[in-house]
Short mmCIF file of C-alpha atoms in Angstrom, two decimals:
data_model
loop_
_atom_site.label_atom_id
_atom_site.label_comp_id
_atom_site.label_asym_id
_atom_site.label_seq_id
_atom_site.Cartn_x
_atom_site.Cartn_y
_atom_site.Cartn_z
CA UNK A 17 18.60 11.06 -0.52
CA UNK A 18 21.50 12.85 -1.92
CA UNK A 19 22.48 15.09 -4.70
CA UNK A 20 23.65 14.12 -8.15
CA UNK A 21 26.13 15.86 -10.59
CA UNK A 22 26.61 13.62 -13.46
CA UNK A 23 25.30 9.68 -14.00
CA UNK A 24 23.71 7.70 -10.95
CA UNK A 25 26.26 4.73 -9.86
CA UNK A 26 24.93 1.30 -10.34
CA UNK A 27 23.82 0.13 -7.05
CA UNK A 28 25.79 -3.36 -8.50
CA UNK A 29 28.91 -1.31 -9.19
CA UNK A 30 32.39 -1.23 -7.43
CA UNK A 31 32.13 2.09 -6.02
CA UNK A 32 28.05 0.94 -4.12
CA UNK A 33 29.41 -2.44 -3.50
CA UNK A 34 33.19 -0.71 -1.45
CA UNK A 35 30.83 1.33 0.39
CA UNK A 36 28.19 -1.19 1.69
CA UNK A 37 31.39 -3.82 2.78
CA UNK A 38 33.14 -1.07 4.35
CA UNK A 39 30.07 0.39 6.69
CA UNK A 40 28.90 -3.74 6.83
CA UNK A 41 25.15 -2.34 5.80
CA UNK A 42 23.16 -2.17 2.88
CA UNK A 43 22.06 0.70 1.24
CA UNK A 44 19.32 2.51 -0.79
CA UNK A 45 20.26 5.89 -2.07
CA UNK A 46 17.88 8.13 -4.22
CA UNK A 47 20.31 10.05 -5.98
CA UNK A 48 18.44 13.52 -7.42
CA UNK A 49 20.16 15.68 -9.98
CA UNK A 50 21.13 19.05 -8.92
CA UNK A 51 19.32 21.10 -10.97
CA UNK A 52 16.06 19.42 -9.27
CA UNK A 53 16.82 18.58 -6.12
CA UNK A 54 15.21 21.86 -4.37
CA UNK A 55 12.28 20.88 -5.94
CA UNK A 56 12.78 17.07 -5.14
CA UNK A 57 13.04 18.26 -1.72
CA UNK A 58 10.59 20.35 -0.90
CA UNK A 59 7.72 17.78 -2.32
CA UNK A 60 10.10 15.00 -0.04
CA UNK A 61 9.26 17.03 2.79
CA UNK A 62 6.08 17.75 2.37
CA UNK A 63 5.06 13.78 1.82
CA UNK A 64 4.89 11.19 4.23
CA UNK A 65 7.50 9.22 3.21
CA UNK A 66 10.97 10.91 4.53
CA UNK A 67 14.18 8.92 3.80
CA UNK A 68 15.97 8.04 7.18
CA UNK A 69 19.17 10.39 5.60
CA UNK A 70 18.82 13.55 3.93
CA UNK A 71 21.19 15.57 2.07
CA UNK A 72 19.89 19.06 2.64
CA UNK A 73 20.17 23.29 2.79
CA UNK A 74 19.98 23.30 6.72
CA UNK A 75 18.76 27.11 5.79
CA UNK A 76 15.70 25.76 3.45
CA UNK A 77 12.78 27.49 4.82
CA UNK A 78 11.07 23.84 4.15
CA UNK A 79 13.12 22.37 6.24
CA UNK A 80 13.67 25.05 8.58
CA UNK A 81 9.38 24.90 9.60
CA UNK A 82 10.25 20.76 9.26
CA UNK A 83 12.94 20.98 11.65
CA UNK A 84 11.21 23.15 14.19
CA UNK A 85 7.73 21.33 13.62
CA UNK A 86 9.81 17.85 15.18
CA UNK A 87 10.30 16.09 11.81
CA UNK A 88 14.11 16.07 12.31
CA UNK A 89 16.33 14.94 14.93
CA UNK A 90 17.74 17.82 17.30
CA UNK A 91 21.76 17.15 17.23
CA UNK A 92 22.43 19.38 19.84
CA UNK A 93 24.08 17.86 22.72
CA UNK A 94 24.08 14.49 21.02
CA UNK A 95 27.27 14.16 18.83
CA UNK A 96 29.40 14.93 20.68
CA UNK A 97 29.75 11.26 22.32
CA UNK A 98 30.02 10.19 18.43
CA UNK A 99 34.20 10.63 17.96
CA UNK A 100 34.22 11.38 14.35
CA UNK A 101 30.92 13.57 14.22
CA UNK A 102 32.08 16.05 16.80
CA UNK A 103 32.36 19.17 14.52
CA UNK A 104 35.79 20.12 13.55
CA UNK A 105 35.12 23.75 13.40
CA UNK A 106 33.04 25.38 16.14
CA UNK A 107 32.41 28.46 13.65
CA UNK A 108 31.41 26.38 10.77
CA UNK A 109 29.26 24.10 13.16
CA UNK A 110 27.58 27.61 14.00
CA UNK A 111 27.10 28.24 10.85
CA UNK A 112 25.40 25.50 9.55
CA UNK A 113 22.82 25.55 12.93
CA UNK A 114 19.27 27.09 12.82
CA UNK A 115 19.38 29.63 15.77
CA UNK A 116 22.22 27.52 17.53
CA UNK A 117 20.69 24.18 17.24
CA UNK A 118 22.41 21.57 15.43
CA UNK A 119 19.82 19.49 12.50
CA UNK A 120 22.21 17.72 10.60
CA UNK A 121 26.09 17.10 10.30
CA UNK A 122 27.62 19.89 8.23
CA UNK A 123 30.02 18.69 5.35
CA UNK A 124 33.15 20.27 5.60
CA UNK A 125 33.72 22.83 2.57
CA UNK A 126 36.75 25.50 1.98
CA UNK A 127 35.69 28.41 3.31
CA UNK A 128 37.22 30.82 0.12
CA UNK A 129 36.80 28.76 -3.13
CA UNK A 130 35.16 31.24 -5.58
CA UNK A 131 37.48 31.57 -8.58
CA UNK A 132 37.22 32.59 -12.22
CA UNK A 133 38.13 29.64 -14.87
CA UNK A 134 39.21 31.12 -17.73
CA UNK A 135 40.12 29.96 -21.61
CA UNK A 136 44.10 30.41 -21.00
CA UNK A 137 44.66 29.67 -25.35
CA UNK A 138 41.14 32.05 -26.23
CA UNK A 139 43.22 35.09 -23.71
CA UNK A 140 46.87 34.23 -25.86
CA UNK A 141 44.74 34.38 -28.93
CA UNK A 142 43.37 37.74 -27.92
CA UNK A 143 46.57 39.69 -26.19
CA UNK A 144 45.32 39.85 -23.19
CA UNK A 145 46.62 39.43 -19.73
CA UNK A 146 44.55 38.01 -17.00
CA UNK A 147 42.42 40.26 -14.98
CA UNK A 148 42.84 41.65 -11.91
CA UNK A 149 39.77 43.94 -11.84
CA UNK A 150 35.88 43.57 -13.05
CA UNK A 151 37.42 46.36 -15.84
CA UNK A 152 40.08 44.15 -16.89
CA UNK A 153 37.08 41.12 -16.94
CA UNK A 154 34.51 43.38 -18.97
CA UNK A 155 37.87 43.77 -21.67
CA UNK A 156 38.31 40.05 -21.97
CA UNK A 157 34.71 39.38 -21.98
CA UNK A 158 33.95 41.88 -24.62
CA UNK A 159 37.47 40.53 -26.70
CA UNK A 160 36.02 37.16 -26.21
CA UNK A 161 33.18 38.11 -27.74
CA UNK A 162 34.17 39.85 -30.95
CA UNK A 163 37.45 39.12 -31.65
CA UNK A 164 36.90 35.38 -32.51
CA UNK A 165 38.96 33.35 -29.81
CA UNK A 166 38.52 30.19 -31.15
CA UNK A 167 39.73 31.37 -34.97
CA UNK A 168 36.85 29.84 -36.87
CA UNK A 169 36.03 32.79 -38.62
CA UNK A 170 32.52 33.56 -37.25
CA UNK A 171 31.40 35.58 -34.77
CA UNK A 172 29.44 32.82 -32.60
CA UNK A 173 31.46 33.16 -29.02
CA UNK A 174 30.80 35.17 -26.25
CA UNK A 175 33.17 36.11 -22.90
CA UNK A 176 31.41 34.43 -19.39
CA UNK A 177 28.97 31.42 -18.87
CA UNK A 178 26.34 31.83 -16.41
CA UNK A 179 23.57 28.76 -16.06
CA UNK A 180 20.39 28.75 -14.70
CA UNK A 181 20.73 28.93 -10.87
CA UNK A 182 19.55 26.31 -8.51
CA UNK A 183 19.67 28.82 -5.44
CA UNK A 184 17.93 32.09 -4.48
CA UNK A 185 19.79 34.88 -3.58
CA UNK A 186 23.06 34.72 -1.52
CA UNK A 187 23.86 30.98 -2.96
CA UNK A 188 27.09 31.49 -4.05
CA UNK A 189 25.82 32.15 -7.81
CA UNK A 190 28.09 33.88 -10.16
CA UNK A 191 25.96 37.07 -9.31
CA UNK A 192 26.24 36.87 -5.50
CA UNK A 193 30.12 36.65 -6.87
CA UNK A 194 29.88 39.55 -8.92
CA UNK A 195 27.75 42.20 -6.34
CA UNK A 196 30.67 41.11 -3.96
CA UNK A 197 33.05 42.36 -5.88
CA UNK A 198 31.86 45.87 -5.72
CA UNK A 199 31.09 46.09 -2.38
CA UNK A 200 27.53 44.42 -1.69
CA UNK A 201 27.30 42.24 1.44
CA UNK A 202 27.76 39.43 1.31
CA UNK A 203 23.82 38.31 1.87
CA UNK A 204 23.90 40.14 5.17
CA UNK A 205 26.23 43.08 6.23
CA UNK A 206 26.12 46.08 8.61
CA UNK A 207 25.19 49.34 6.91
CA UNK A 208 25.05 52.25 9.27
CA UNK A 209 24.97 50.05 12.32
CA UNK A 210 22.10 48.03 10.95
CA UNK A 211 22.51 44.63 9.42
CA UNK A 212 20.66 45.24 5.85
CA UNK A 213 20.13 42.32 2.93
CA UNK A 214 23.44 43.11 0.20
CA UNK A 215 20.80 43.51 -2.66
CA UNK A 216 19.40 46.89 -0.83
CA UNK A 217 22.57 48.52 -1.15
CA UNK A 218 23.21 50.82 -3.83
CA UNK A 219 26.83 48.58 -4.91
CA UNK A 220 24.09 45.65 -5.69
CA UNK A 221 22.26 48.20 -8.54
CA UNK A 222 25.87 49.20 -9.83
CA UNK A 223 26.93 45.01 -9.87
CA UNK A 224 23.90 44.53 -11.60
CA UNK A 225 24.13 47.24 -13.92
CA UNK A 226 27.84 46.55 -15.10
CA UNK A 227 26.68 42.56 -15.89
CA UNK A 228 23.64 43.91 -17.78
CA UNK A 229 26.11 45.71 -20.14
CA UNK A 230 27.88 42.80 -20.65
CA UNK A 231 24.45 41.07 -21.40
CA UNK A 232 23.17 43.37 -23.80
CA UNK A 233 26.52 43.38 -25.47
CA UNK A 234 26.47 39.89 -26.26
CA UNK A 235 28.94 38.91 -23.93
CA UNK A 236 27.11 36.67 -21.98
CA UNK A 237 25.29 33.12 -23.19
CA UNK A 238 21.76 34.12 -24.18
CA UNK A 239 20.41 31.56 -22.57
CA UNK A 240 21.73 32.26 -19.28
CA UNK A 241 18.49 32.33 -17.59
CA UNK A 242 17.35 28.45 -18.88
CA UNK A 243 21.14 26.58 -19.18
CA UNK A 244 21.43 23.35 -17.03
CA UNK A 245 23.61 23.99 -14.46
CA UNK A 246 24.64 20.40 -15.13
CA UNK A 247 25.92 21.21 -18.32
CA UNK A 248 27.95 24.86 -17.01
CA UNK A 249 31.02 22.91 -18.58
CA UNK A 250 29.95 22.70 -22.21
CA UNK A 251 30.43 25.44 -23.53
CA UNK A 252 33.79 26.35 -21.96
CA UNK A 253 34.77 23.28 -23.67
CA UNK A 254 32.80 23.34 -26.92
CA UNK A 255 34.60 26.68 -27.81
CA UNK A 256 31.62 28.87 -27.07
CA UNK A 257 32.40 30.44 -23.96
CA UNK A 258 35.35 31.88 -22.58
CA UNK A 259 34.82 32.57 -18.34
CA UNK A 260 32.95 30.54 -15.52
CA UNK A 261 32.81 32.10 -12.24
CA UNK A 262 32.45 29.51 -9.45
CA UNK A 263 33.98 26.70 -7.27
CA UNK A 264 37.90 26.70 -7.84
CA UNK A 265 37.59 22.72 -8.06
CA UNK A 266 35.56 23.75 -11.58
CA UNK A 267 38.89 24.21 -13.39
CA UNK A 268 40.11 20.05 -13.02
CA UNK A 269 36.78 19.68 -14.35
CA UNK A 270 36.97 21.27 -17.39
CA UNK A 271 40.54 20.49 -17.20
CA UNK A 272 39.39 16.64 -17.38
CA UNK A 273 37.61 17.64 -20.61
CA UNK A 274 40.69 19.08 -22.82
CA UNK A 275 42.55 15.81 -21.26
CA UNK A 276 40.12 13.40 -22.74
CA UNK A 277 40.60 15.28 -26.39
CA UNK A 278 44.65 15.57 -26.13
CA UNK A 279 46.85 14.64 -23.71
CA UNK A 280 49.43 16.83 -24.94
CA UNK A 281 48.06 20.27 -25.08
CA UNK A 282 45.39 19.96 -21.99
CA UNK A 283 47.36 22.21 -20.04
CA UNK A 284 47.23 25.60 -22.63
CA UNK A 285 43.72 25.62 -22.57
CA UNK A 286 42.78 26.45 -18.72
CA UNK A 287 43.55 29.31 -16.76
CA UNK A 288 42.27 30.14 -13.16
CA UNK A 289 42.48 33.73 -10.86
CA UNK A 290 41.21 34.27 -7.65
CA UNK A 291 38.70 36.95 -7.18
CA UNK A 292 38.83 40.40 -8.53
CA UNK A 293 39.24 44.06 -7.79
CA UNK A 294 37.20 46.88 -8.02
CA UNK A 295 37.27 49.78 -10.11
CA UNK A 296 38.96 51.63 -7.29
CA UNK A 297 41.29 49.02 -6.48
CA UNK A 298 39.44 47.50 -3.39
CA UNK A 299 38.97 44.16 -3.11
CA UNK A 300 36.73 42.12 -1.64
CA UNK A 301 36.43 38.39 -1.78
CA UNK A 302 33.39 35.85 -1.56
CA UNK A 303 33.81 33.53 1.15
CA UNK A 304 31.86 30.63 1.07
CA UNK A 305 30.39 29.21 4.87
CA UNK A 306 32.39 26.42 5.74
CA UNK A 307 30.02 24.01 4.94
CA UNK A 308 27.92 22.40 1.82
CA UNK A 309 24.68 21.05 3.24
CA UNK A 310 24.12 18.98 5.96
CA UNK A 311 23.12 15.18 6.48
CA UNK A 312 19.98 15.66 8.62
CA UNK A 313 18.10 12.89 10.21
CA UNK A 314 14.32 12.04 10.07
CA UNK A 315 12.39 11.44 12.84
CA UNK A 316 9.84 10.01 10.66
CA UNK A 317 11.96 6.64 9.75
CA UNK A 318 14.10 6.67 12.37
CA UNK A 319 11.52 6.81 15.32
CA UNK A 320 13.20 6.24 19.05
CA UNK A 321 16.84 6.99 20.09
CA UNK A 322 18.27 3.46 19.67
CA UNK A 323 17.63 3.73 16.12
CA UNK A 324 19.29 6.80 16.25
CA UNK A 325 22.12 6.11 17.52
CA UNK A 326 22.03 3.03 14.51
CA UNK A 327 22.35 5.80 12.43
CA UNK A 328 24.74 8.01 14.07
CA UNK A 329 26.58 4.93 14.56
CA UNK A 330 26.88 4.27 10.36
CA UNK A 331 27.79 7.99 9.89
CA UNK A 332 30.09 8.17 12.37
CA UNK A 333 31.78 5.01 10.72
CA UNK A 334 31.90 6.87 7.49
CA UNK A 335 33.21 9.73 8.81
CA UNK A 336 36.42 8.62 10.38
CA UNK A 337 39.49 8.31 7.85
CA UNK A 338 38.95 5.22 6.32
CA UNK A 339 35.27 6.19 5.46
CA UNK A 340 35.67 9.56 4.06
CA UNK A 341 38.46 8.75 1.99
CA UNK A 342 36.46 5.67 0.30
CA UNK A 343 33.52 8.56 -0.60
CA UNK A 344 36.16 11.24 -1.31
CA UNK A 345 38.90 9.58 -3.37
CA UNK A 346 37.36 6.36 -4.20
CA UNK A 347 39.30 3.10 -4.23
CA UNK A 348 42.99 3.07 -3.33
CA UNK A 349 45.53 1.13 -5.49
CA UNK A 350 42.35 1.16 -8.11
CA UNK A 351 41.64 4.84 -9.17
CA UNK A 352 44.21 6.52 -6.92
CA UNK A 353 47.65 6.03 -4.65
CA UNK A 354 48.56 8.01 -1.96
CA UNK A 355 51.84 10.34 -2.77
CA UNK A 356 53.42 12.15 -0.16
CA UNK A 357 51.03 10.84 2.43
CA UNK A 358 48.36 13.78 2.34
CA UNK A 359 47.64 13.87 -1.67
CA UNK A 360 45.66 11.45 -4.14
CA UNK A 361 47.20 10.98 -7.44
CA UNK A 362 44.89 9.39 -9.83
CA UNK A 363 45.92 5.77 -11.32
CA UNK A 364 44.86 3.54 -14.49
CA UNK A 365 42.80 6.77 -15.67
CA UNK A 366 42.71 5.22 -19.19
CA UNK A 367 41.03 2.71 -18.18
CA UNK A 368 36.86 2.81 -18.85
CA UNK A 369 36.40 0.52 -15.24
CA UNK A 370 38.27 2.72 -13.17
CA UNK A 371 36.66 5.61 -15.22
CA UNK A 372 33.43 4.43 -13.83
CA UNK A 373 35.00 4.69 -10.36
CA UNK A 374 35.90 8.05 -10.30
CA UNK A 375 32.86 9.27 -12.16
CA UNK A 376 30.77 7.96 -9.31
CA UNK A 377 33.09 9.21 -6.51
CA UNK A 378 33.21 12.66 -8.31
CA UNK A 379 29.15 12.94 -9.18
CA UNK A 380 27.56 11.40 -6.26
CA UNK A 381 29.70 9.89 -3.22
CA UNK A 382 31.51 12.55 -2.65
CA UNK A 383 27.69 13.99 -1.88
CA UNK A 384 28.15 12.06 1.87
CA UNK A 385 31.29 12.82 2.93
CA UNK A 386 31.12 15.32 5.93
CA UNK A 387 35.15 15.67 6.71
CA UNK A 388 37.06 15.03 3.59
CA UNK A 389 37.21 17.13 0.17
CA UNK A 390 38.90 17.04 -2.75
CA UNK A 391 39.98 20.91 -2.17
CA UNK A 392 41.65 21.03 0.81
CA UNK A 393 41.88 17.01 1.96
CA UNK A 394 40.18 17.22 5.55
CA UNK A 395 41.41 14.16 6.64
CA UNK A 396 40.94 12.53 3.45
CA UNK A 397 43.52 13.41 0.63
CA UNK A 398 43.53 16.29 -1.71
CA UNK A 399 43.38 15.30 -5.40
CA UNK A 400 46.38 15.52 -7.58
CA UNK A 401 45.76 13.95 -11.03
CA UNK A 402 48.67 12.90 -12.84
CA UNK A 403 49.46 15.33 -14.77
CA UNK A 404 51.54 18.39 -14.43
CA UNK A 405 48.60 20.59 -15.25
CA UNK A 406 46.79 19.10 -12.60
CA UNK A 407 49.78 19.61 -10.23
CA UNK A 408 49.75 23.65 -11.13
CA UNK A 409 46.35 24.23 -10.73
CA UNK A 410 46.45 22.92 -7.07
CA UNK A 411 49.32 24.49 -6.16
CA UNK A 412 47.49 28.01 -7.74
CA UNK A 413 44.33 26.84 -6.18
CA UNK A 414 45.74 27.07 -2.24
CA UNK A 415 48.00 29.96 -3.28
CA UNK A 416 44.23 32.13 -4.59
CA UNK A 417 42.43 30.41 -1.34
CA UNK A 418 44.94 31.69 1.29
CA UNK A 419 45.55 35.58 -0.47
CA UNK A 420 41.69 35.83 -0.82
CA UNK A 421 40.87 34.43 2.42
CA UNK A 422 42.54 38.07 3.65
CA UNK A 423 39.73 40.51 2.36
CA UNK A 424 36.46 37.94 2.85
CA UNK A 425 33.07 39.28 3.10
CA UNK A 426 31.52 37.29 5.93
CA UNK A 427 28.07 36.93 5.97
CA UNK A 428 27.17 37.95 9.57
CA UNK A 429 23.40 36.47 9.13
CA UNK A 430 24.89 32.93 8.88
CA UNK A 431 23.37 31.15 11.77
CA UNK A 432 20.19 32.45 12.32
CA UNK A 433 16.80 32.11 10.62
CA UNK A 434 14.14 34.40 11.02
CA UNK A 435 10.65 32.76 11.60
CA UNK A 436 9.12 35.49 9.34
CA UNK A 437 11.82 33.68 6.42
CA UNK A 438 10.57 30.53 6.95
CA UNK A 439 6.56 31.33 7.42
CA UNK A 440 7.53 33.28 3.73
CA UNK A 441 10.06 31.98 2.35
CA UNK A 442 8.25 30.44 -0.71
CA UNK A 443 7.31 34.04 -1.61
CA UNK A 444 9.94 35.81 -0.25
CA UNK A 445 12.94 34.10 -1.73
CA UNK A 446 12.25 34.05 -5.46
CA UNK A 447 11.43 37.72 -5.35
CA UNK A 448 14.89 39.09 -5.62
CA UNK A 449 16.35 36.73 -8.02
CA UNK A 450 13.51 36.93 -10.30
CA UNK A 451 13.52 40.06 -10.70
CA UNK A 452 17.72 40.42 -10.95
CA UNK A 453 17.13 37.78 -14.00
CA UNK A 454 14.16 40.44 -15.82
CA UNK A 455 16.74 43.10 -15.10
CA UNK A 456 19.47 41.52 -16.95
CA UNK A 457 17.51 40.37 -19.45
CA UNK A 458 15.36 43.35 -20.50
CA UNK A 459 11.86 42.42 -19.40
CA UNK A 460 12.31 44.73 -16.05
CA UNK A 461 13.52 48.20 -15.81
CA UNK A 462 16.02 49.37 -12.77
CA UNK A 463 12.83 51.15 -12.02
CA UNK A 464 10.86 47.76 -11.63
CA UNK A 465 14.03 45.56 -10.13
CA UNK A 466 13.80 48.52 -7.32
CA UNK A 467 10.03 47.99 -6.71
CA UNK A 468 10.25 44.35 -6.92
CA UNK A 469 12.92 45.30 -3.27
CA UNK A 470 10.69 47.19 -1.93
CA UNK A 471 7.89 44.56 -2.55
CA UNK A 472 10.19 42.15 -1.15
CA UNK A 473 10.08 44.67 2.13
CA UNK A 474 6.51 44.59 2.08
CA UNK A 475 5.90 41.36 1.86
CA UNK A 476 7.64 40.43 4.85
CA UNK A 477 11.09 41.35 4.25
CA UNK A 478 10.53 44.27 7.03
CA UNK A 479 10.12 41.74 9.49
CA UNK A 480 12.48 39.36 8.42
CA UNK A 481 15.37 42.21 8.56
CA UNK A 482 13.68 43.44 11.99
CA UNK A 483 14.33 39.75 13.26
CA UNK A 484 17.98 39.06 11.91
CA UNK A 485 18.74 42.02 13.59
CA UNK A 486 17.72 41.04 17.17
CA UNK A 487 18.41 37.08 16.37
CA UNK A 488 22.43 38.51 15.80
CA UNK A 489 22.41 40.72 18.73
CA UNK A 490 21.66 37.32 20.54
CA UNK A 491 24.21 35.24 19.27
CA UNK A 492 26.47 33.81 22.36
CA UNK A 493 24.64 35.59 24.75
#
C-alpha cells in the first residue's frame, strides 16, 4: 500500500509491467491518495487484513502501538546482511527508528528542501523584488492581493496558497515553515535546558499572529482550511494565487503546468527562494529529517523469517541502482536519457505514451523508492527536463539547499516516541493544529488557541514532554 499524488497507473501499463519484469514478481499495489491515506491507514491497521508492504509515518502513533504490539517486523540487526538496504545515513536511519529500533526502510529525502515558489511575472507586474524576510513576504503577499497581478481588472487574487494539511503539527506544513522562521523549534527544541514542543514558545503566538494578518487581510485563499492538498497547484497556475511554501521539487511542478500552455514563455512565470529571514535579520531554516516514510513490513502476511527474507530479498532488488532508477526516473531511452552520467533529461515529452510514463513515475512509483530522488539523485539520477528553465531551477535548487542547510533547526525529538504519544495520540495530536486553524480563521481567540496548549498539557502532553526529555537524555547511551 502506497501513497498516491495524481492518477493510479494501470496495473496493464508500461510503467507496472517494467517494474514486475525487472524484480521477476508480480504485484498488487493499493495506491491511496494523499489527502486520505492517514485515514486509509489507520482503519488498515486496525483491520485484519495488513498488506505484506506498507508505505507509512514510522512516527504514526497507530503504527507506533502496531509496531510495539508485534504486528511489524523488527529490522534491527537484520538488514544489514541485505547490501542495498543497509542505511546510507546512520543519522537519518536514527531518525526514522522508534526509540532506536528499526520498523521499516527509510526513503531517502533531502534533508533542507523547504522553499517558497513564487509567481516570477505577478512580482515584475507588481515592482517588487523577491523577499528575503517574512516583511518583504507580507509586502508581496499584500501587493498580490490588491494590486491585480494577473491584470484582469478585478480584484479576485490573493498573495500565498495554503491547502488543507494532511499532517498534525511538526509535518513540514507551510505553518511549521512559517513558526520556524521566527524562531519556534522546530517540533522539539531546548528552551532553558529543557526540551519544550515549538508551539509553547512565545515565537509560535507571534508566527501565528503575523499569518492571521495576512488571513484577515485577504491575502491568503479562504478556503485554506478545506483545499485538496492534491490540487495546491491550481491556483498558482489558474492566476489566483501568487506563493506556495513547500518542497523545492514543487516549482518543476508548476513549472510543468506553464510548459503545457506555452513553450515559449514557461520560464517568466516561476520564481523560487530559499527560506526567509526574520524581522531582525536572523535566519533560521526548516530542515526536513532525512527521510519520507518508511516501507515497513507486516508480520501479519508475511508470517516466518523465510518469507521475510522473500521480501527483503524483492526490496533489496529494487533498491540497488538499476531498481531505484526504474521507480525514480522511469524508463531510459523512453521518457528520459542519461546526460552527464549523474542527471535525467526528459525525452519524447510531447508525446501522450511517454506522458503516461512519467505521470506514473512522478504520482506513484516514485512512492517505493528508498535510495533515489528526483532532488538530489541518490544513486539514481537527478531530473533535468529539457528545458533551460528546468536547467535554472536545479541549479538554484542545490545552490538554496546547501546556503540553508547552514542555519537548520534540527528537531532534537526525532527518534524517539513517547509511550504517553502513542497511548494519546488520537487526542493529543489534532489538538494543536485544530486550534492553530480556529485561530487563523476567527472562530478562536489567542486567548482560546492558548487554552487549547494548555489542554494539550493536560491531557497528556505533561507526560509526553516529561518522557521526550528522559527518552533524549538516553539516546547512545
Amino acid at each position: 500500500m502506497s501513497k498516491l499524488f495524481g492518477t493510479a497507473p494501470d496495473p496493464k501499463g508500461e510503467m507496472h509491467q517494467a517494474v514486475e519484469k525487472f524484480l521477476g514478481k508480480k504485484l498488487q499495489i493499493t495506491w491511496v491518495p494523499n489527502a486520505e491515506y492517514t485515514d486509509k491507514l489507520n482503519v488498515t491497521l486496525a483491520s485484519d487484513n495488513l498488506p505484506q508492504v506498507m508505505v507509512v509515518d514510522p512516527k504514526l502513533p497507530a503504527f507506533v502501538k502496531s509496531a510495539q504490539a508485534g504486528a511489524f517486523w523488527d529490522l534491527t540487526g537484520k538488514i544489514d546482511k541485505y547490501p542495498n538496504l543497509k542505511p546510507a545515513d546512520a543519522r537519518t536511519a536514527l531518525n526514522s527508528s522508534v526509540n532506536g529500533k528499526i520498523y521499516g526502510l527509510y526513503r531517502m529525502r533531502p534533508l533542507l528542501r523547504s522553499a517558497i515558489v513564487i509567481r516570477k511575472d505577478w512580482l515584475k507586474k507588481v515592482g517588487l523584488q523577491e523577499p528575503e524576510t517574512v516583511d518583504d513576504l507580507y509586502e508581496i503577499a499584500k501587493a498580490f492581493t490588491e494590486k491585480d497581478p494577473d491584470g484582469n481588472g478585478k480584484k479576485d487574487t490573493y498573495g500565498l496558497i495554503i491547502p488543507k494539511w494532511p499532517g498534525n503539527y511538526a509535518s513540514a506544513s507551510p505553518y511549521d515553515v512559517i513558526e520556524t522562521w521566527f524562531g519556534a523549534p522546530n517540533g522539539w527544541g531546548e528552551r532553558d535546558g529543557k526540551i519544550v514542543p515549538g508551539f509553547d514558545t512565545p515565537e509560535f503566538l507571534e508566527a501565528n499572529r503575523w499569518l492571521k494578518k495576512m488571513v484577515d487581510g485577504g491575502m491568503v485563499n479562504p478556503d485554506f482550511a478545506t483545499l485538496d492538498a492534491a490540487k495546491w497547484n491550481e491556483p498558482f497556475h489558474q492566476n489566483k494565487g501568487g506563493m506556495i511554501i513547500d518542497v523545492n521539487i514543487r516549482s518543476r511542478q508548476v513549472l510543468d503546468l506553464f510548459y503545457e500552455d506555452d513553450k515559449e514563455t514557461y520560464g517568466d512565470k516561476v520564481a523560487m527562494v530559499g527560506n526567509l529571514k526574520r524581522s531582525d535579520g536572523q535566519k533560521f531554516s526548516y530542515p526536513f529529517t532525512g527521510y519520507a516514510d518508511v516501507l515497513a513490513i507486516s508480520k501479519q502476511s508475511v508470517r516466518t523469517e523465510a518469507d521475510l527474507d522473500n521480501v527483503l530479498k524483492t526490496l533489496d532488488k529494487l533498491a540497488m541502482k538499476e531498481g531505484q532508477v526504474l521507480v525514480t526516473n522511469g524508463i531510459e531511452g523512453r521518457n528520459f536519457k542519461v546526460e552527464n552520467g549523474d542527471t535525467a533529461a526528459l525525452i519524447n515529452e510531447d508525446d501522450p505514451a511517454v506522458k503516461t510514463i512519467q505521470d506514473n513515475v512522478d504520482d506513484a512509483f516514485i512512492q517505493l523508492s528508498t535510495k533515489g530522488t528526483v532532488d538530489i539523485g541518490g544513486i539514481a539520477y537527478q531530473r533535468v527536463p529539457s528545458g533551460q528553465p528546468y536547467k535554472d531551477m536545479v541549479a538554484l535548487q542545490k545552490k538554496l539547499m546547501a546556503e540553508d542547510l547552514k542555519t537548520a533547526v534540527h528537531n532534537v525529538a526525532l527518534p524517539v516516541v513517547a509511550p504517553t504519544a502513542v497511548a494519546k495520540g488520537a487526542q493529543l495530536d489534532t489538538i494543536i493544529p485544530d486550534a492553530r486553524i480556529k485561530y487563523l480563521s476567527g472562530t478562536f481567540t489567542e486567548e482560546q488557541l492558548k487554552a487549547e496548549i494548555k489542554r494539550w498539557y493536560d491531557s497528556g502532553g505533561t507526560q509526553v514532554a516529561a518522557e521526550i526529555n528522559d527518552l533524549v537524555g538516553k539516546l547512545g547511551q
